[in-house]
mmCIF file of C-alpha atoms in Angstrom:
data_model
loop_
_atom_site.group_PDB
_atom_site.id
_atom_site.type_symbol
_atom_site.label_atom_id
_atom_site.label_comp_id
_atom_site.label_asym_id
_atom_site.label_seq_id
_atom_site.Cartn_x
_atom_site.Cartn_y
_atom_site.Cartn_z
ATOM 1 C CA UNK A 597 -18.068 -12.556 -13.051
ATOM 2 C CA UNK A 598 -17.937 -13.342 -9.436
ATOM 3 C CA UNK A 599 -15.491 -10.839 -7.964
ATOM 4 C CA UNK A 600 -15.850 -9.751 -4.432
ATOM 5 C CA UNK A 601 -13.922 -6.844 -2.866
ATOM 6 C CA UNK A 602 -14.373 -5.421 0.778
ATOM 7 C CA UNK A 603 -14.677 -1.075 0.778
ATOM 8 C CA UNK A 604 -11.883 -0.987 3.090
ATOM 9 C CA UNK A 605 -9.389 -2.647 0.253
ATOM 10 C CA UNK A 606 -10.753 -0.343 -2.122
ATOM 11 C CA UNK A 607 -10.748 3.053 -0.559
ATOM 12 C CA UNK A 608 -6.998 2.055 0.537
ATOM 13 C CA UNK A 609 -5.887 0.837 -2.679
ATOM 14 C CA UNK A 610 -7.776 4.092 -4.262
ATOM 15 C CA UNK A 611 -5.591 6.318 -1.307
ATOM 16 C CA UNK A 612 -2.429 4.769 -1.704
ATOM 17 C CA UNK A 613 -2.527 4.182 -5.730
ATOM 18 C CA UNK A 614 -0.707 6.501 -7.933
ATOM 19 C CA UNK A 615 -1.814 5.565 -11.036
ATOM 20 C CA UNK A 616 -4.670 7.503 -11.447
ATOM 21 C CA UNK A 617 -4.139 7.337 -15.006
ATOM 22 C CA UNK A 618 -4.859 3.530 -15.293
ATOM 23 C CA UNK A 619 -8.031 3.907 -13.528
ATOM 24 C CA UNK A 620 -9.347 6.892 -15.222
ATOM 25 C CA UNK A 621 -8.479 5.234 -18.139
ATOM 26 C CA UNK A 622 -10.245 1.764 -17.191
ATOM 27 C CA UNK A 623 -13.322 3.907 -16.106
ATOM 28 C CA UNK A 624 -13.124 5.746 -19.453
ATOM 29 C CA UNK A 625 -13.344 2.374 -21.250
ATOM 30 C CA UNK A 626 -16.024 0.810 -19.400
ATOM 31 C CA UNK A 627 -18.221 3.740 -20.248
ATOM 32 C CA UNK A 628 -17.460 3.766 -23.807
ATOM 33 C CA UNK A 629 -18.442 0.513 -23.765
ATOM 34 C CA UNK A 630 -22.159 0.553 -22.177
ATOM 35 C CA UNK A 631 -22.389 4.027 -23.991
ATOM 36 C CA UNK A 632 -21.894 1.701 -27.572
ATOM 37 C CA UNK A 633 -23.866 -0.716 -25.963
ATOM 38 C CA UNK A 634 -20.922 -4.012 -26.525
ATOM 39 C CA UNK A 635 -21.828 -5.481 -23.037
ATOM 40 C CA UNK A 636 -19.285 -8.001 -23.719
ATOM 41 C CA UNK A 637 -16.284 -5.266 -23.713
ATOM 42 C CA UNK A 638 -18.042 -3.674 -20.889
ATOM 43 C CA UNK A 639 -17.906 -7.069 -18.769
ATOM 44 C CA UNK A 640 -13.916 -7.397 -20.177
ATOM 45 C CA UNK A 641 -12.855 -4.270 -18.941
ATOM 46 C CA UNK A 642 -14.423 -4.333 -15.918
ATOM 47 C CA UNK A 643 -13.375 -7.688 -14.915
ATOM 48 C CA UNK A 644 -9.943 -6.671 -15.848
ATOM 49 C CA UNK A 645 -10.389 -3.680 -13.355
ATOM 50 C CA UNK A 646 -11.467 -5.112 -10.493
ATOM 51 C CA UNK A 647 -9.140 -7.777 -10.830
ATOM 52 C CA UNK A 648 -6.289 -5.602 -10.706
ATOM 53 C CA UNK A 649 -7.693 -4.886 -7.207
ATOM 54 C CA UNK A 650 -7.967 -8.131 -6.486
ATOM 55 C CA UNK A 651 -4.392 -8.504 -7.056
ATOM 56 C CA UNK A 652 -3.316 -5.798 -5.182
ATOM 57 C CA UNK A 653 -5.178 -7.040 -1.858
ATOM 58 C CA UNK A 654 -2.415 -9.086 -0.568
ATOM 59 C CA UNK A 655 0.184 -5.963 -1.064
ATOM 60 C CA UNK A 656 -2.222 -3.575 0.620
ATOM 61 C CA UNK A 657 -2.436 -6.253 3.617
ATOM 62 C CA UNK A 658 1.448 -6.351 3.983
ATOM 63 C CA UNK A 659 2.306 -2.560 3.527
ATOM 64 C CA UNK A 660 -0.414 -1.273 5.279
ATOM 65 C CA UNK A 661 -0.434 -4.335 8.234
ATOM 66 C CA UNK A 662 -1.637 -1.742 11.361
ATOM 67 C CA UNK A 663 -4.352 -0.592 9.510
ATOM 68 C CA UNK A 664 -6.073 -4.347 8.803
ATOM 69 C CA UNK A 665 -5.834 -5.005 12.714
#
């Protein structure tokens, strides 16, 4: 997993996302995961995670265009 993802995306997606539920949720599951020790669902879920950040860059850039200047 090669996923890279600047601070300033993710405290503004973390400040502007209301679905804290997802991510507590996501969180929840990764550490279930390395608690069971199944590295391979650990790696899933956190890939699937970050991606969702990774999606959201490009709609952080264009709603939030002053603060990328």
């Amino acid at each position: 997993m090669n996923i890279v993802i600047r601070a300033d995306f993710r405290m503004l997606s973390l400040a502007a996302n209301y679905n804290w539920g997802l991510i507590l949720d996501q969180h929840e599951r990764i550490l279930m995961a390395i608690k069971d020790r199944n590295s391979v669902l650990a790696e899933k879920v956190m890939e699937e995670h970050l991606k969702k950040l990774t999606f959201e860059q490009d709609t952080l850039k264009n709603e939030y265009i002053s603060y990328f200047r």
